[in-house]
Amino acid sequence: MRVNFIGWHWWILLSSIQQMLFVSVSGTEGNTIRYQTNEEDGPGTVIGNLAKDMSLSLSHASRTNFRMMKQFNDSHIRVRESDGELTVGERVDRERTCRHSPVCLIEFDVVNFSKERYKLIHVQVEVKDINDNSPEFPYKESVVEISESAAVGSRVPLDPAMDADVGSNYIQSYQVSVNSHFSIDVQQRADGVKYAELVLMKELDREVQSSYVVELVATDGGNPSRTGSTKITVKVTDFNDNSPVFDQNSFSVSLPEDSPVGTVILDLNAVDADEGSNGEVVYGFGKQVPFEIRELFKVDDRSGRLTLQRPVDFEEKATYEVDVQASDLGANPTPSVCRIIIRVKDVNDNAPEISITPMTSTSTGVAFISEAAERDSLVALISTLDRDSGVNGQVHCTLYGHDHFKLKQAHEDSYMIVTAAALDRERIGEYNLTVMAEDFGSPALRRILQYTIRLTDENDNAPHFSKPVYEVSVLENNAPGAFITTVEARDADLGNNGKITYRLLDGVLMGSPVNTFVSLNSVTGSIYALRSFNYEVMKVFEIRVQASDGGLPQLQTRALIRLRVLDQNDNLPTIVQPVLYKGSAEVFLPRDAAAGYGVTQVKAVDADEGANAQLSYRIAEGGHLGFSINRATGRLHASRQLAYDLADVARVTVAVSDGGAPALTATATLLLSFVEGPVPSAAGGGPPGPAGGAEASLEWDTSVAIIVVLAGSCSLLLLAILLITTSCSRRRRKEKGGRGAGRREDEGEGDGEEDEEEGGAEGEGDAAGAAEKAGVRAEPGLAKHKGGKAFEALPYAEPPPMAGGHALEDAGEEEGPAAGVFDPSGRGGMEGKLKGYSTLPGYGKETLRPITIWKGNSFTTISARDPQISGKDSGKGDSDFNDSDSDISGDVHKKDSLPPHSESTLTSYCECGPVFVL
């Protein structure tokens, strides 16, 4: 029916509207609410309020709680977004909108959202008819004919009046003006149209009255009612014996809507009993048949065949009522009428229609949704329409393209495209989907529509540096403003969300802000030096850079730049050994040193590192004088047997070069002075042997050595005082005790020994004085046993021998000067060679006075013959305290960390016991 078509048409037109937001589906997919309004209500007329009528909670923080979704004619109904109030947008003419449909509905969908909740409301607004149209006949005047021979009760159909209103406002009755022969009877056609038939109530006589004029009035049921009238002239025709007679007075036929033009609907047949022209029958539509039917159907005037002249459409109108009359060709014919009801049969000839209304769109055929949309967020609303009826009009909708989206049915013929998974624009920015709507007819018809969904960007990606840590190198001594490196971060977002700016994070380097060392270009990420770097001061430092995007909220990420300062060969080697004065140093060595004799150790340092600090030594000048140097260690030694005079001075220039490019060189001039015999260790030189053989000897720091010597000296002084005090106390106790004669004898012997020791000490002093007068330097502590009671000082010959010289013959066998002997092992090379040990006080006696000494870390009382005490002299004038075989000297050296060449001398005994003197 046309009424059904119009209803569906408005469902399509008013079912959706573009909306600029997306929301998540709540537990309720949708509800239907129905309102009523009268046609012709003025704009602004309130229809209803969705929030109140459905008890919906509103978000006061948002101005938008409702959105109306529709495509066309959005001016009929308006929705206030704050509370969902429905008002009339413009006057609605029900007759134009829904024509003769019994119910006129305007349907659309409204989205209600609050925070993350979503509700789809299906709104139906019924437009109520008002009696604003009066009945109207096709013609103001019409003529009908009736034979004078017509029997009482004969009926003549009259043209129906038309009324655009429906329901009670439609035509309810017909009345005819008062007359003596006619009345009316109201009938209703198959399509619902009411019409009147003129009924003959009294026989006619043409000779008495040949025509009658009556007024037909149609009245509707409105309040107040409206009427329409027409003037009908009834002509009485002359008597005609017979009228054509149809086989049936009425027929009902079915016509498929897809029947082609020319299809025979019905073959009518009417018979007239008269002969000649009075019996010849012709067919035609009655005068009351409307123009619409005359366009669609055709009746052959001779054969009475009813055919289809134009295609019919079930969706426009499903039923037609056609009156075909048959009349003869005689004078004053009386037509006969056959009523034919044509029912159009629906076939599946209409494919479903698809209408997609996106929630957010700026172009046709494209929906937009944020990539941050949650699961089940509404993207678009799909409305389907199939103008067929029954199963032919039932539609099923399917979505193809990607499993990130799915369909949910909202109402009978509407679906929602919602998200089925989390979205990420950086991975997939656009989806091309296919929507297919298919009916259940046979064969099924389908409609396919391509649809695009694009994701809008959200600031969900922080900037990402190409690497979290940048290892950067820069040469020292760079110029301020020199370019160092460029850091680069990328952001997968778009627009301001992907616009990156760089910032140097605050920090402190060597007590100064980091921004005083480097600067950072906030746009390009380029880093520049603000000062010249010095490798020797700062080898590596770290700075932190932050990259921020322009989104809201702003996202940041950080990277570490580890900047290594590369060494340049900008430091000369510095010679630290031997100590130079104005670039030179004096070194002593024996004038007849053998080949390989270690003259001195040249040592240099370089503040640079790596190859720039790899030092090599060479003799720049004086290499022909019989000296060579180890290129790696800097050990200077004699390259041949030397034979120099004491007055000679050899000048050797040593050059120290680093491994840089270009290499830097420092030089030192060694003034080599020659002495007779060995050279004391303090004067430099060393024993013969392989070059660099003395490198294994322990080297002491000067300051440490001084501290150790002072500490040891103080300890020894304290020890001597304690020993003297202890011995004297014990002696007094023994004398007071008056013990046995044997003990007194021992004490007497001890006194004799002490006297001898005192005499020896005096002799020693006299010898030393004599040596000084003779111009010979006497080495303290080196003495020869004289007369068995004392030690005599033995002076050294000038110049004194150097440490590490050749061992000489024992000086204890004869009087006179003798060179000292140095034993690197510290055990006394002269052991067993010096004589006179039997003349030590008390030596060889069975009973000896006990002696208290400091041994290691405690006091120990031993006899004079205890093997731990040696009476041998080292030949260097030292006392037993530093003798080579003295355990005391060894312990002191180990425990008190005395320098290798420190000397202590036991010089005399007091009457109370031995006295150690530094």
mmCIF file with all atom_site columns, N, CA, C and O in Angstrom, residues 869-895:
data_model
loop_
_atom_site.group_PDB
_atom_site.id
_atom_site.type_symbol
_atom_site.label_atom_id
_atom_site.label_alt_id
_atom_site.label_comp_id
_atom_site.label_asym_id
_atom_site.label_entity_id
_atom_site.label_seq_id
_atom_site.pdbx_PDB_ins_code
_atom_site.Cartn_x
_atom_site.Cartn_y
_atom_site.Cartn_z
_atom_site.occupancy
_atom_site.B_iso_or_equiv
_atom_site.pdbx_formal_charge
_atom_site.auth_seq_id
_atom_site.auth_comp_id
_atom_site.auth_asym_id
_atom_site.auth_atom_id
_atom_site.pdbx_PDB_model_num
ATOM 1   N N  . ILE A 1 869 ? 121.597 -13.367 69.326 1.00 0.00 ? 869 ILE A N  1
ATOM 2   C CA . ILE A 1 869 ? 122.416 -12.155 69.385 1.00 0.00 ? 869 ILE A CA 1
ATOM 3   C C  . ILE A 1 869 ? 123.768 -12.486 68.789 1.00 0.00 ? 869 ILE A C  1
ATOM 4   O O  . ILE A 1 869 ? 124.423 -13.420 69.197 1.00 0.00 ? 869 ILE A O  1
ATOM 5   N N  . SER A 1 870 ? 124.157 -11.687 67.816 1.00 0.00 ? 870 SER A N  1
ATOM 6   C CA . SER A 1 870 ? 125.455 -11.905 67.170 1.00 0.00 ? 870 SER A CA 1
ATOM 7   C C  . SER A 1 870 ? 126.379 -10.784 67.557 1.00 0.00 ? 870 SER A C  1
ATOM 8   O O  . SER A 1 870 ? 126.007 -9.614  67.517 1.00 0.00 ? 870 SER A O  1
ATOM 9   N N  . GLY A 1 871 ? 127.597 -11.137 67.878 1.00 0.00 ? 871 GLY A N  1
ATOM 10  C CA . GLY A 1 871 ? 128.590 -10.126 68.190 1.00 0.00 ? 871 GLY A CA 1
ATOM 11  C C  . GLY A 1 871 ? 129.365 -9.695  66.999 1.00 0.00 ? 871 GLY A C  1
ATOM 12  O O  . GLY A 1 871 ? 130.273 -8.895  67.094 1.00 0.00 ? 871 GLY A O  1
ATOM 13  N N  . LYS A 1 872 ? 129.012 -10.227 65.866 1.00 0.00 ? 872 LYS A N  1
ATOM 14  C CA . LYS A 1 872 ? 129.766 -9.848  64.671 1.00 0.00 ? 872 LYS A CA 1
ATOM 15  C C  . LYS A 1 872 ? 129.436 -8.443  64.270 1.00 0.00 ? 872 LYS A C  1
ATOM 16  O O  . LYS A 1 872 ? 128.326 -7.974  64.422 1.00 0.00 ? 872 LYS A O  1
ATOM 17  N N  . ASP A 1 873 ? 130.441 -7.805  63.694 1.00 0.00 ? 873 ASP A N  1
ATOM 18  C CA . ASP A 1 873 ? 130.240 -6.461  63.161 1.00 0.00 ? 873 ASP A CA 1
ATOM 19  C C  . ASP A 1 873 ? 130.099 -6.573  61.657 1.00 0.00 ? 873 ASP A C  1
ATOM 20  O O  . ASP A 1 873 ? 130.725 -7.397  61.014 1.00 0.00 ? 873 ASP A O  1
ATOM 21  N N  . SER A 1 874 ? 129.287 -5.751  61.073 1.00 0.00 ? 874 SER A N  1
ATOM 22  C CA . SER A 1 874 ? 129.060 -5.812  59.628 1.00 0.00 ? 874 SER A CA 1
ATOM 23  C C  . SER A 1 874 ? 130.195 -5.241  58.851 1.00 0.00 ? 874 SER A C  1
ATOM 24  O O  . SER A 1 874 ? 130.242 -5.343  57.642 1.00 0.00 ? 874 SER A O  1
ATOM 25  N N  . GLY A 1 875 ? 131.085 -4.663  59.514 1.00 0.00 ? 875 GLY A N  1
ATOM 26  C CA . GLY A 1 875 ? 132.175 -4.025  58.780 1.00 0.00 ? 875 GLY A CA 1
ATOM 27  C C  . GLY A 1 875 ? 131.836 -2.645  58.342 1.00 0.00 ? 875 GLY A C  1
ATOM 28  O O  . GLY A 1 875 ? 132.608 -2.008  57.657 1.00 0.00 ? 875 GLY A O  1
ATOM 29  N N  . LYS A 1 876 ? 130.643 -2.188  58.686 1.00 0.00 ? 876 LYS A N  1
ATOM 30  C CA . LYS A 1 876 ? 130.229 -0.840  58.271 1.00 0.00 ? 876 LYS A CA 1
ATOM 31  C C  . LYS A 1 876 ? 130.195 0.107   59.447 1.00 0.00 ? 876 LYS A C  1
ATOM 32  O O  . LYS A 1 876 ? 129.705 1.215   59.361 1.00 0.00 ? 876 LYS A O  1
ATOM 33  N N  . GLY A 1 877 ? 130.743 -0.389  60.583 1.00 0.00 ? 877 GLY A N  1
ATOM 34  C CA . GLY A 1 877 ? 130.737 0.474   61.756 1.00 0.00 ? 877 GLY A CA 1
ATOM 35  C C  . GLY A 1 877 ? 129.436 0.408   62.511 1.00 0.00 ? 877 GLY A C  1
ATOM 36  O O  . GLY A 1 877 ? 129.254 1.149   63.444 1.00 0.00 ? 877 GLY A O  1
ATOM 37  N N  . ASP A 1 878 ? 128.466 -0.459  62.097 1.00 0.00 ? 878 ASP A N  1
ATOM 38  C CA . ASP A 1 878 ? 127.177 -0.545  62.767 1.00 0.00 ? 878 ASP A CA 1
ATOM 39  C C  . ASP A 1 878 ? 127.279 -1.497  63.919 1.00 0.00 ? 878 ASP A C  1
ATOM 40  O O  . ASP A 1 878 ? 128.147 -2.338  64.007 1.00 0.00 ? 878 ASP A O  1
ATOM 41  N N  . SER A 1 879 ? 126.367 -1.393  64.833 1.00 0.00 ? 879 SER A N  1
ATOM 42  C CA . SER A 1 879 ? 126.314 -2.285  65.979 1.00 0.00 ? 879 SER A CA 1
ATOM 43  C C  . SER A 1 879 ? 125.596 -3.544  65.603 1.00 0.00 ? 879 SER A C  1
ATOM 44  O O  . SER A 1 879 ? 125.125 -3.718  64.491 1.00 0.00 ? 879 SER A O  1
ATOM 45  N N  . ASP A 1 880 ? 125.461 -4.430  66.579 1.00 0.00 ? 880 ASP A N  1
ATOM 46  C CA . ASP A 1 880 ? 124.744 -5.677  66.346 1.00 0.00 ? 880 ASP A CA 1
ATOM 47  C C  . ASP A 1 880 ? 123.308 -5.432  65.934 1.00 0.00 ? 880 ASP A C  1
ATOM 48  O O  . ASP A 1 880 ? 122.660 -6.304  65.362 1.00 0.00 ? 880 ASP A O  1
ATOM 49  N N  . PHE A 1 881 ? 122.768 -4.300  66.266 1.00 0.00 ? 881 PHE A N  1
ATOM 50  C CA . PHE A 1 881 ? 121.359 -4.016  65.957 1.00 0.00 ? 881 PHE A CA 1
ATOM 51  C C  . PHE A 1 881 ? 121.068 -4.079  64.471 1.00 0.00 ? 881 PHE A C  1
ATOM 52  O O  . PHE A 1 881 ? 119.983 -4.411  64.059 1.00 0.00 ? 881 PHE A O  1
ATOM 53  N N  . ASN A 1 882 ? 122.045 -3.748  63.647 1.00 0.00 ? 882 ASN A N  1
ATOM 54  C CA . ASN A 1 882 ? 121.840 -3.777  62.198 1.00 0.00 ? 882 ASN A CA 1
ATOM 55  C C  . ASN A 1 882 ? 122.739 -4.784  61.524 1.00 0.00 ? 882 ASN A C  1
ATOM 56  O O  . ASN A 1 882 ? 122.992 -4.695  60.334 1.00 0.00 ? 882 ASN A O  1
ATOM 57  N N  . ASP A 1 883 ? 123.328 -5.725  62.275 1.00 0.00 ? 883 ASP A N  1
ATOM 58  C CA . ASP A 1 883 ? 124.167 -6.729  61.642 1.00 0.00 ? 883 ASP A CA 1
ATOM 59  C C  . ASP A 1 883 ? 123.327 -7.587  60.725 1.00 0.00 ? 883 ASP A C  1
ATOM 60  O O  . ASP A 1 883 ? 122.128 -7.775  60.906 1.00 0.00 ? 883 ASP A O  1
ATOM 61  N N  . SER A 1 884 ? 124.039 -8.146  59.764 1.00 0.00 ? 884 SER A N  1
ATOM 62  C CA . SER A 1 884 ? 123.337 -8.907  58.740 1.00 0.00 ? 884 SER A CA 1
ATOM 63  C C  . SER A 1 884 ? 122.689 -10.130 59.302 1.00 0.00 ? 884 SER A C  1
ATOM 64  O O  . SER A 1 884 ? 121.676 -10.595 58.819 1.00 0.00 ? 884 SER A O  1
ATOM 65  N N  . ASP A 1 885 ? 123.294 -10.730 60.354 1.00 0.00 ? 885 ASP A N  1
ATOM 66  C CA . ASP A 1 885 ? 122.707 -11.945 60.910 1.00 0.00 ? 885 ASP A CA 1
ATOM 67  C C  . ASP A 1 885 ? 121.961 -11.654 62.187 1.00 0.00 ? 885 ASP A C  1
ATOM 68  O O  . ASP A 1 885 ? 121.682 -12.546 62.959 1.00 0.00 ? 885 ASP A O  1
ATOM 69  N N  . SER A 1 886 ? 121.612 -10.408 62.403 1.00 0.00 ? 886 SER A N  1
ATOM 70  C CA . SER A 1 886 ? 120.907 -10.043 63.620 1.00 0.00 ? 886 SER A CA 1
ATOM 71  C C  . SER A 1 886 ? 119.420 -10.151 63.397 1.00 0.00 ? 886 SER A C  1
ATOM 72  O O  . SER A 1 886 ? 118.857 -9.495  62.528 1.00 0.00 ? 886 SER A O  1
ATOM 73  N N  . ASP A 1 887 ? 118.755 -10.976 64.175 1.00 0.00 ? 887 ASP A N  1
ATOM 74  C CA . ASP A 1 887 ? 117.305 -11.089 64.080 1.00 0.00 ? 887 ASP A CA 1
ATOM 75  C C  . ASP A 1 887 ? 116.628 -9.842  64.563 1.00 0.00 ? 887 ASP A C  1
ATOM 76  O O  . ASP A 1 887 ? 115.506 -9.540  64.207 1.00 0.00 ? 887 ASP A O  1
ATOM 77  N N  . ILE A 1 888 ? 117.315 -9.128  65.436 1.00 0.00 ? 888 ILE A N  1
ATOM 78  C CA . ILE A 1 888 ? 116.724 -7.886  65.939 1.00 0.00 ? 888 ILE A CA 1
ATOM 79  C C  . ILE A 1 888 ? 116.551 -6.905  64.810 1.00 0.00 ? 888 ILE A C  1
ATOM 80  O O  . ILE A 1 888 ? 115.522 -6.309  64.620 1.00 0.00 ? 888 ILE A O  1
ATOM 81  N N  . SER A 1 889 ? 117.638 -6.721  64.017 1.00 0.00 ? 889 SER A N  1
ATOM 82  C CA . SER A 1 889 ? 117.532 -5.775  62.911 1.00 0.00 ? 889 SER A CA 1
ATOM 83  C C  . SER A 1 889 ? 116.495 -6.211  61.921 1.00 0.00 ? 889 SER A C  1
ATOM 84  O O  . SER A 1 889 ? 115.775 -5.412  61.369 1.00 0.00 ? 889 SER A O  1
ATOM 85  N N  . GLY A 1 890 ? 116.412 -7.511  61.707 1.00 0.00 ? 890 GLY A N  1
ATOM 86  C CA . GLY A 1 890 ? 115.389 -7.972  60.763 1.00 0.00 ? 890 GLY A CA 1
ATOM 87  C C  . GLY A 1 890 ? 114.002 -7.684  61.245 1.00 0.00 ? 890 GLY A C  1
ATOM 88  O O  . GLY A 1 890 ? 113.141 -7.252  60.504 1.00 0.00 ? 890 GLY A O  1
ATOM 89  N N  . ASP A 1 891 ? 113.764 -7.925  62.550 1.00 0.00 ? 891 ASP A N  1
ATOM 90  C CA . ASP A 1 891 ? 112.420 -7.680  63.067 1.00 0.00 ? 891 ASP A CA 1
ATOM 91  C C  . ASP A 1 891 ? 112.062 -6.226  63.021 1.00 0.00 ? 891 ASP A C  1
ATOM 92  O O  . ASP A 1 891 ? 110.948 -5.849  62.701 1.00 0.00 ? 891 ASP A O  1
ATOM 93  N N  . VAL A 1 892 ? 113.032 -5.398  63.351 1.00 0.00 ? 892 VAL A N  1
ATOM 94  C CA . VAL A 1 892 ? 112.750 -3.957  63.312 1.00 0.00 ? 892 VAL A CA 1
ATOM 95  C C  . VAL A 1 892 ? 112.432 -3.518  61.906 1.00 0.00 ? 892 VAL A C  1
ATOM 96  O O  . VAL A 1 892 ? 111.544 -2.736  61.650 1.00 0.00 ? 892 VAL A O  1
ATOM 97  N N  . HIS A 1 893 ? 113.197 -4.069  60.981 1.00 0.00 ? 893 HIS A N  1
ATOM 98  C CA . HIS A 1 893 ? 112.939 -3.701  59.577 1.00 0.00 ? 893 HIS A CA 1
ATOM 99  C C  . HIS A 1 893 ? 111.556 -4.117  59.142 1.00 0.00 ? 893 HIS A C  1
ATOM 100 O O  . HIS A 1 893 ? 110.865 -3.419  58.419 1.00 0.00 ? 893 HIS A O  1
ATOM 101 N N  . LYS A 1 894 ? 111.127 -5.268  59.635 1.00 0.00 ? 894 LYS A N  1
ATOM 102 C CA . LYS A 1 894 ? 109.816 -5.752  59.213 1.00 0.00 ? 894 LYS A CA 1
ATOM 103 C C  . LYS A 1 894 ? 108.699 -5.041  59.946 1.00 0.00 ? 894 LYS A C  1
ATOM 104 O O  . LYS A 1 894 ? 107.720 -4.632  59.364 1.00 0.00 ? 894 LYS A O  1
ATOM 105 N N  . LYS A 1 895 ? 108.831 -4.916  61.263 1.00 0.00 ? 895 LYS A N  1
ATOM 106 C CA . LYS A 1 895 ? 107.723 -4.404  62.047 1.00 0.00 ? 895 LYS A CA 1
ATOM 107 C C  . LYS A 1 895 ? 107.618 -2.909  61.987 1.00 0.00 ? 895 LYS A C  1
ATOM 108 O O  . LYS A 1 895 ? 106.548 -2.336  61.913 1.00 0.00 ? 895 LYS A O  1
#
